[in-house]
Short mmCIF file of C-alpha atoms in Angstrom, two decimals:
data_model
loop_
_atom_site.label_atom_id
_atom_site.label_comp_id
_atom_site.label_asym_id
_atom_site.label_seq_id
_atom_site.Cartn_x
_atom_site.Cartn_y
_atom_site.Cartn_z
CA MET A 1 -2.15 -9.27 32.97
CA GLN A 2 -5.53 -9.42 34.67
CA GLU A 3 -5.88 -5.75 34.64
CA ILE A 4 -5.39 -5.61 30.91
CA SER A 5 -7.63 -8.53 30.26
CA SER A 6 -10.44 -6.89 32.31
CA LYS A 7 -10.47 -3.91 30.06
CA ALA A 8 -10.62 -6.01 26.91
CA SER A 9 -13.85 -6.84 24.99
CA THR A 10 -15.39 -10.17 25.79
CA SER A 11 -16.63 -10.61 22.28
CA PRO A 12 -14.87 -13.34 20.32
CA PHE A 13 -14.93 -10.90 17.31
CA SER A 14 -13.27 -8.12 19.19
CA THR A 15 -10.32 -6.06 17.64
CA GLY A 16 -7.73 -8.37 15.82
CA LEU A 17 -9.59 -11.68 16.20
CA PRO A 18 -11.49 -11.56 12.89
CA ALA A 19 -8.27 -11.03 11.02
CA LEU A 20 -6.69 -14.05 12.85
CA TYR A 21 -9.76 -16.19 11.78
CA ILE A 22 -9.25 -15.14 8.18
CA ILE A 23 -5.58 -15.94 8.45
CA GLY A 24 -6.53 -19.55 9.93
CA PHE A 25 -8.89 -19.93 6.84
CA ILE A 26 -5.99 -18.91 4.58
CA SER A 27 -3.54 -21.31 6.40
CA GLY A 28 -5.98 -24.12 6.02
CA ILE A 29 -6.52 -23.51 2.33
CA SER A 30 -2.72 -23.46 1.76
CA MET A 31 -2.16 -26.73 3.82
CA GLY A 32 -5.23 -28.39 2.03
CA LEU A 33 -4.19 -27.33 -1.48
CA PHE A 34 -0.36 -27.66 -1.37
CA THR A 35 0.12 -30.94 0.81
CA PRO A 36 -2.00 -33.34 -1.35
CA PHE A 37 -0.96 -32.00 -4.69
CA ILE A 38 2.83 -32.07 -3.76
CA SER A 39 2.29 -35.88 -3.19
CA THR A 40 0.29 -36.15 -6.38
CA LEU A 41 2.97 -34.28 -8.40
CA MET A 42 5.88 -36.46 -7.05
CA ALA A 43 3.82 -39.72 -7.70
CA GLN A 44 3.23 -38.62 -11.31
CA TYR A 45 7.00 -38.27 -11.75
CA GLN A 46 7.25 -41.85 -10.36
CA VAL A 47 9.14 -40.90 -7.14
CA ASN A 48 9.47 -43.67 -4.60
CA ASP A 49 6.72 -43.83 -2.06
CA ILE A 50 9.30 -43.70 0.78
CA LEU A 51 10.75 -40.32 -0.65
CA ILE A 52 7.12 -38.91 -0.92
CA GLY A 53 6.54 -39.78 2.82
CA ALA A 54 10.02 -38.36 3.65
CA ASN A 55 9.24 -35.09 1.89
CA SER A 56 6.16 -34.77 3.97
CA THR A 57 8.15 -35.58 7.08
CA VAL A 58 10.66 -32.87 6.18
CA PHE A 59 7.83 -30.35 6.04
CA PHE A 60 6.65 -31.12 9.64
CA LEU A 61 10.21 -31.24 11.04
CA ALA A 62 10.93 -27.84 9.52
CA ILE A 63 7.92 -26.50 11.49
CA ALA A 64 9.11 -28.24 14.58
CA LEU A 65 12.66 -27.28 14.48
CA GLY A 66 11.90 -23.66 13.23
CA THR A 67 10.01 -22.70 16.31
CA PRO A 68 12.89 -21.45 18.42
CA LEU A 69 13.93 -19.14 15.59
CA VAL A 70 10.40 -18.00 15.10
CA ALA A 71 9.88 -17.33 18.85
CA LYS A 72 13.08 -15.21 18.83
CA ILE A 73 12.06 -13.17 15.70
CA LEU A 74 8.56 -12.72 17.12
CA ARG A 75 9.95 -11.06 20.27
CA GLN A 76 12.17 -8.85 18.24
CA VAL A 77 9.97 -7.51 15.43
CA GLY A 78 6.44 -8.18 16.62
CA LEU A 79 3.28 -10.00 15.48
CA ARG A 80 2.53 -8.26 12.26
CA GLN A 81 5.98 -8.37 10.82
CA THR A 82 6.44 -12.01 11.79
CA MET A 83 3.13 -13.20 10.36
CA THR A 84 3.90 -11.13 7.09
CA LEU A 85 7.33 -12.75 6.72
CA GLY A 86 5.86 -16.17 6.91
CA LEU A 87 3.06 -15.47 4.38
CA VAL A 88 5.43 -13.91 1.87
CA LEU A 89 8.01 -16.69 2.21
CA MET A 90 5.26 -19.41 1.58
CA ALA A 91 3.80 -17.50 -1.31
CA LEU A 92 7.33 -17.15 -2.93
CA SER A 93 8.39 -20.82 -2.29
CA ALA A 94 5.35 -22.91 -3.10
CA PRO A 95 5.01 -22.02 -6.78
CA LEU A 96 8.72 -23.13 -7.28
CA PHE A 97 7.65 -26.77 -6.50
CA PRO A 98 6.17 -27.59 -9.93
CA MET A 99 8.93 -25.72 -11.76
CA THR A 100 11.49 -28.38 -11.12
CA THR A 101 11.71 -32.20 -11.26
CA GLN A 102 14.85 -32.38 -9.00
CA VAL A 103 14.01 -34.52 -5.95
CA SER A 104 16.71 -32.75 -3.87
CA LEU A 105 15.31 -29.41 -4.65
CA TRP A 106 11.76 -30.64 -3.75
CA PHE A 107 13.20 -31.32 -0.27
CA VAL A 108 14.72 -27.94 0.05
CA ILE A 109 11.57 -26.18 -1.11
CA ARG A 110 9.46 -28.26 1.34
CA ALA A 111 11.76 -27.39 4.13
CA ILE A 112 11.44 -23.60 3.37
CA MET A 113 7.65 -24.09 3.21
CA GLY A 114 7.73 -25.54 6.63
CA ILE A 115 9.57 -22.80 8.01
CA ALA A 116 7.28 -20.41 6.34
CA CYS A 117 4.25 -22.21 7.87
CA CYS A 118 5.88 -22.14 11.32
CA PHE A 119 6.19 -18.32 11.14
CA TYR A 120 2.42 -17.66 10.69
CA PHE A 121 1.34 -20.62 12.80
CA VAL A 122 3.40 -19.49 15.92
CA SER A 123 2.58 -15.82 15.50
CA GLY A 124 -1.17 -16.52 14.83
CA GLN A 125 -1.53 -18.81 17.92
CA THR A 126 0.33 -16.34 20.08
CA ALA A 127 -1.89 -13.43 18.76
CA LEU A 128 -5.04 -15.57 19.60
CA ASN A 129 -4.20 -15.78 23.29
CA TYR A 130 -2.94 -12.19 23.32
CA PHE A 131 -6.17 -10.57 21.89
CA CYS A 132 -8.76 -12.70 23.44
CA HIS A 133 -10.35 -12.32 26.84
CA GLU A 134 -9.91 -14.83 29.70
CA SER A 135 -13.75 -15.58 29.62
CA ASN A 136 -13.80 -16.57 25.76
CA ARG A 137 -10.38 -18.11 25.38
CA ALA A 138 -11.74 -21.49 24.35
CA ILE A 139 -14.34 -20.26 21.84
CA VAL A 140 -11.81 -17.92 20.31
CA ASN A 141 -9.25 -20.74 19.69
CA GLY A 142 -12.31 -22.88 18.52
CA LEU A 143 -13.37 -20.37 15.87
CA TYR A 144 -9.76 -20.24 14.71
CA ALA A 145 -9.66 -24.07 14.42
CA LEU A 146 -13.05 -23.96 12.58
CA SER A 147 -11.67 -21.42 10.09
CA PHE A 148 -8.71 -23.52 9.60
CA SER A 149 -10.76 -26.71 9.06
CA VAL A 150 -12.96 -25.09 6.51
CA GLY A 151 -10.01 -23.83 4.60
CA PHE A 152 -8.40 -27.29 4.83
CA GLY A 153 -11.54 -28.74 3.41
CA LEU A 154 -11.77 -26.33 0.55
CA GLY A 155 -8.10 -26.49 -0.50
CA PRO A 156 -8.29 -29.81 -2.27
CA VAL A 157 -11.60 -28.76 -3.93
CA ILE A 158 -10.03 -25.52 -5.30
CA GLY A 159 -6.82 -27.41 -6.26
CA SER A 160 -8.46 -30.24 -7.97
CA ALA A 161 -10.40 -27.90 -10.20
CA LEU A 162 -7.19 -26.47 -11.65
CA TYR A 163 -4.71 -29.23 -11.18
CA ASN A 164 -5.73 -31.23 -14.37
CA VAL A 165 -5.49 -27.95 -16.37
CA SER A 166 -2.06 -27.09 -14.98
CA PRO A 167 -0.17 -28.00 -11.79
CA LYS A 168 1.64 -24.79 -12.06
CA LEU A 169 -1.70 -22.81 -12.07
CA THR A 170 -2.79 -24.68 -8.87
CA PHE A 171 0.28 -23.67 -6.88
CA PHE A 172 0.20 -20.24 -8.33
CA LEU A 173 -3.40 -19.70 -7.21
CA GLY A 174 -2.49 -21.04 -3.74
CA SER A 175 0.46 -18.56 -3.58
CA ILE A 176 -1.92 -15.64 -4.45
CA LEU A 177 -4.38 -16.75 -1.77
CA VAL A 178 -1.61 -16.90 0.83
CA LEU A 179 -0.23 -13.54 -0.20
CA SER A 180 -3.71 -11.93 0.26
CA GLY A 181 -3.25 -12.78 3.97
CA VAL A 182 -0.67 -9.99 4.18
CA VAL A 183 -3.44 -7.34 3.34
CA VAL A 184 -5.56 -8.92 6.03
CA VAL A 185 -2.74 -8.78 8.64
CA TRP A 186 -1.99 -5.11 7.92
CA ILE A 187 -5.61 -4.07 7.84
CA GLY A 188 -7.05 -6.18 10.56
CA LEU A 189 -4.37 -6.68 13.26
CA PRO A 190 -3.70 -3.73 15.58
CA ASN A 191 -0.41 -1.99 15.08
CA LYS A 192 0.63 -2.51 18.74
CA SER A 193 4.00 -3.00 20.28
CA VAL A 194 3.66 -6.37 21.95
CA ASN A 195 6.47 -6.92 24.51
CA PHE A 196 7.44 -10.59 24.57
CA GLN A 197 10.25 -11.54 26.86
CA PRO A 198 12.54 -14.77 26.55
CA SER A 199 11.49 -17.39 28.99
CA SER A 200 13.08 -20.57 30.31
CA ARG A 201 12.05 -23.35 28.08
CA LYS A 202 12.16 -25.69 31.12
CA GLY A 203 9.95 -23.49 33.07
CA ILE A 204 7.42 -23.22 30.24
CA PHE A 205 7.36 -26.93 29.58
CA LYS A 206 6.50 -27.59 33.22
CA LYS A 207 3.72 -25.07 33.14
CA LEU A 208 2.30 -26.50 29.85
CA THR A 209 2.75 -30.19 30.33
CA LEU A 210 -0.97 -31.02 29.82
CA SER A 211 -1.31 -28.65 26.82
CA LEU A 212 1.71 -30.00 25.17
CA TYR A 213 0.68 -33.58 25.74
CA GLY A 214 -2.47 -32.74 24.12
CA ALA A 215 -0.72 -31.11 21.15
CA PHE A 216 1.44 -34.23 20.64
CA ALA A 217 -1.46 -36.67 20.98
CA PHE A 218 -3.60 -34.63 18.56
CA GLY A 219 -0.91 -34.44 15.90
CA PHE A 220 -0.12 -38.08 16.33
CA ALA A 221 -3.83 -39.12 15.84
CA GLU A 222 -4.58 -36.76 13.06
CA SER A 223 -1.63 -37.64 10.92
CA THR A 224 -2.22 -41.51 11.68
CA LEU A 225 -5.86 -41.01 10.64
CA VAL A 226 -5.12 -39.04 7.41
CA SER A 227 -2.03 -41.03 6.39
CA LEU A 228 -2.81 -44.69 7.30
CA TYR A 229 -6.63 -45.01 7.52
CA PRO A 230 -7.17 -44.71 3.83
CA VAL A 231 -4.51 -47.48 3.26
CA TYR A 232 -6.49 -49.71 5.89
CA LEU A 233 -9.75 -49.13 4.04
CA LEU A 234 -8.34 -50.01 0.71
CA GLN A 235 -6.92 -53.24 2.12
CA GLU A 236 -10.49 -53.78 3.59
CA LYS A 237 -11.84 -53.63 -0.03
CA TYR A 238 -13.46 -50.10 0.21
CA SER A 239 -13.49 -48.01 -3.00
CA VAL A 240 -11.80 -44.73 -3.40
CA GLU A 241 -15.24 -43.06 -3.54
CA GLN A 242 -16.16 -44.64 -0.12
CA ILE A 243 -12.89 -43.58 1.49
CA GLY A 244 -13.45 -39.97 0.38
CA TYR A 245 -16.96 -39.98 1.65
CA THR A 246 -15.70 -41.28 5.04
CA PHE A 247 -13.20 -38.48 5.23
CA SER A 248 -15.78 -35.83 4.41
CA VAL A 249 -17.97 -37.20 7.23
CA PHE A 250 -14.89 -37.03 9.60
CA VAL A 251 -14.44 -33.32 8.63
CA LEU A 252 -18.16 -32.65 8.82
CA GLY A 253 -18.10 -33.89 12.47
CA GLY A 254 -15.19 -31.57 13.37
CA LEU A 255 -16.86 -28.56 11.67
CA LEU A 256 -20.15 -29.03 13.50
CA ALA A 257 -18.79 -29.73 16.91
CA THR A 258 -15.71 -27.38 17.39
CA VAL A 259 -17.58 -24.19 18.12
CA PRO A 260 -20.32 -25.74 20.45
CA VAL A 261 -17.70 -27.73 22.36
CA THR A 262 -15.36 -24.79 22.87
CA HIS A 263 -18.35 -22.64 24.02
CA PHE A 264 -19.19 -25.23 26.63
CA ALA A 265 -15.58 -25.20 27.69
CA ASP A 266 -15.68 -21.51 28.43
CA ARG A 267 -18.88 -22.04 30.37
CA PHE A 268 -18.32 -25.23 32.27
CA GLY A 269 -14.56 -25.55 32.38
CA LYS A 270 -11.93 -26.55 29.79
CA LEU A 271 -10.72 -29.61 31.61
CA LYS A 272 -14.23 -31.07 32.10
CA ILE A 273 -15.11 -30.67 28.55
CA LEU A 274 -11.73 -31.97 27.37
CA LEU A 275 -12.14 -34.99 29.39
CA ILE A 276 -15.58 -35.84 27.91
CA SER A 277 -14.25 -35.24 24.37
CA VAL A 278 -11.26 -37.63 24.97
CA CYS A 279 -13.44 -40.28 26.37
CA ILE A 280 -15.75 -40.13 23.41
CA LEU A 281 -12.66 -40.08 21.20
CA ILE A 282 -11.19 -43.33 22.64
CA PHE A 283 -14.38 -45.11 22.05
CA SER A 284 -14.74 -43.78 18.39
CA PHE A 285 -11.14 -44.82 17.56
CA LEU A 286 -11.66 -48.38 19.01
CA SER A 287 -14.96 -48.53 17.13
CA LEU A 288 -13.30 -47.48 13.83
CA SER A 289 -10.71 -50.22 14.08
CA LEU A 290 -13.37 -52.88 14.61
CA ALA A 291 -16.19 -51.67 12.30
CA GLU A 292 -16.96 -53.94 9.42
CA ASN A 293 -19.53 -52.04 7.31
CA SER A 294 -19.69 -48.65 5.74
CA MET A 295 -22.49 -47.28 7.75
CA THR A 296 -20.86 -48.09 11.11
CA ILE A 297 -17.61 -46.63 9.80
CA HIS A 298 -19.38 -43.27 8.81
CA ILE A 299 -21.05 -43.05 12.24
CA PHE A 300 -17.74 -43.29 14.10
CA ALA A 301 -15.97 -41.26 11.56
CA PHE A 302 -18.40 -38.49 12.44
CA THR A 303 -17.88 -38.97 16.32
CA THR A 304 -14.12 -39.13 15.72
CA GLY A 305 -14.12 -35.85 13.87
CA ALA A 306 -16.40 -34.25 16.41
CA SER A 307 -14.36 -35.31 19.38
CA LEU A 308 -10.85 -35.05 17.94
CA THR A 309 -11.04 -31.64 16.36
CA PRO A 310 -11.82 -29.64 19.50
CA VAL A 311 -8.82 -31.24 21.27
CA PHE A 312 -6.41 -28.84 19.42
CA PRO A 313 -8.24 -25.53 20.34
CA LEU A 314 -8.80 -26.66 23.88
CA ALA A 315 -5.16 -27.57 24.49
CA LEU A 316 -4.13 -24.29 22.70
CA ALA A 317 -6.52 -22.32 25.08
CA LEU A 318 -4.82 -23.77 28.21
CA ILE A 319 -1.66 -21.98 27.15
CA GLY A 320 -3.39 -18.56 27.87
CA ASP A 321 -4.59 -19.92 31.29
CA LYS A 322 -1.14 -20.93 32.36
CA LEU A 323 1.30 -18.29 31.00
CA THR A 324 1.69 -14.60 31.31
CA ARG A 325 1.61 -12.34 28.21
CA ASN A 326 5.23 -12.15 28.11
CA GLU A 327 5.67 -15.96 27.85
CA LEU A 328 3.04 -16.46 25.12
CA SER A 329 5.50 -16.50 22.22
CA SER A 330 7.62 -19.07 23.82
CA GLY A 331 4.61 -21.21 24.72
CA SER A 332 3.06 -21.08 21.35
CA ALA A 333 6.33 -21.93 19.68
CA LEU A 334 6.73 -24.96 21.87
CA PHE A 335 3.18 -25.98 21.32
CA THR A 336 3.63 -25.92 17.47
CA ALA A 337 6.91 -27.87 17.83
CA ILE A 338 5.40 -30.63 19.88
CA TYR A 339 2.34 -30.80 17.62
CA SER A 340 4.72 -31.19 14.61
CA PHE A 341 6.66 -33.88 16.27
CA GLY A 342 3.37 -35.78 16.86
CA CYS A 343 2.49 -35.48 13.21
CA THR A 344 5.92 -36.85 12.40
CA ALA A 345 5.75 -39.72 14.75
CA GLY A 346 2.24 -40.95 14.16
CA PRO A 347 2.27 -42.50 10.78
CA ILE A 348 5.75 -44.01 11.26
CA LEU A 349 5.08 -45.71 14.68
CA SER A 350 1.56 -46.69 13.83
CA SER A 351 2.63 -48.36 10.56
CA VAL A 352 5.34 -50.41 12.47
CA VAL A 353 2.56 -51.66 14.92
CA MET A 354 0.34 -52.59 11.96
CA GLN A 355 3.19 -54.63 10.42
CA ILE A 356 4.15 -56.40 13.66
CA PHE A 357 0.63 -57.21 14.83
CA ASP A 358 -2.30 -56.65 12.41
CA ASN A 359 -3.86 -53.78 10.50
CA ARG A 360 -6.71 -53.69 13.10
CA TYR A 361 -4.14 -52.35 15.47
CA ILE A 362 -3.84 -49.12 13.44
CA PHE A 363 -5.07 -46.93 16.22
CA SER A 364 -3.71 -48.94 19.21
CA LEU A 365 -0.92 -46.46 19.91
CA VAL A 366 -3.44 -43.38 19.49
CA VAL A 367 -5.84 -45.02 22.10
CA LEU A 368 -2.86 -45.62 24.34
CA LEU A 369 -1.73 -41.95 24.09
CA PHE A 370 -5.29 -40.63 24.82
CA LEU A 371 -5.77 -42.98 27.88
CA LEU A 372 -2.50 -41.52 29.31
CA PHE A 373 -3.93 -38.09 28.49
CA ILE A 374 -6.95 -38.82 30.54
CA ILE A 375 -4.74 -39.61 33.56
CA GLN A 376 -2.87 -36.26 33.02
CA ILE A 377 -6.31 -34.36 32.82
CA VAL A 378 -7.62 -35.97 36.04
CA LYS A 379 -4.27 -35.14 37.82
CA GLU A 380 -4.56 -31.42 36.57
CA GLN A 381 -8.19 -30.66 37.71
CA PRO A 382 -7.23 -30.19 41.43
CA LYS A 383 -4.42 -27.74 40.35
CA MET A 384 -6.88 -25.64 38.20
CA LYS A 385 -9.46 -25.48 41.04
CA SER A 386 -6.76 -24.24 43.53
CA ASN A 387 -5.67 -21.54 41.01
#
């Protein structure tokens, strides 16, 4: 592995990587376009809020439960073909959503969309760690995360411009954008035979304990913030415009911080930078739950975005440090599954805590998770030094 890595280019824009950044951007657009407008469409047909939430849960569960299948297919047919399969499946299934009003069919379509998303998530994350160099692993994953975030931010903007004209047009445009990713894959990704071998899931889990914990905590925090914080702000008498601005500031913080933070991680050590980010993140979440005016909320929304967003690429980059190339598909699949379980658990458990105690405890479980994450990072540092 080291011999192959030493011959590879150290540029974060070496062969194969720009294509993966574009796929990350397209993935972000699809997530940002389809997710909110699926909920909007269901709400317009007066579907129960619980069913709307359950539909979203089905999407993330499909991603999580589909990972063993995707890892197996990835090893059998390769990166290009697996990613293409996912993009085509998403492009064909998403436009079907506004073509029916049957709730049961909406759940079936959403499950298929989750499996499709799983295909290009797992293969994309595997390819990132496969094509990058050991010296730039963090910045490569950071650029991918940045591309996804930009797409995720643009998705609702593009969708809202068309949704009032026709929901079907919005989903059709999203489908075309996703399908364009197939061209990117076949032009930009090298046509190499990548030999992935099946690995013991128990052995992979043991190697990736810290990385997987980070994936779960990130998914838990992100989904709690996106799903429940708007509700919290509404109950605190903030307007819809103020809430929208708050989330724009959060996204901006992530966009501005991800590349510098991951660059510092390559230079000074992933665990050191991850530890600093998590410490700032805990302080930011605590401050968000206590803030009582819009200016303070915006300041800590920015620091939350700036410290939370880099956690995902840093945790993902640790996979490449811990696994051989033959194990990358299994590791990436497990990472995606654990992240999806975190996304599923966050809103449910946090809402229960809010009901039992008080709305100001919205981020209590998030803070607890990241405090435990700090302990894991501190424990891991001597192991990394010995390696």
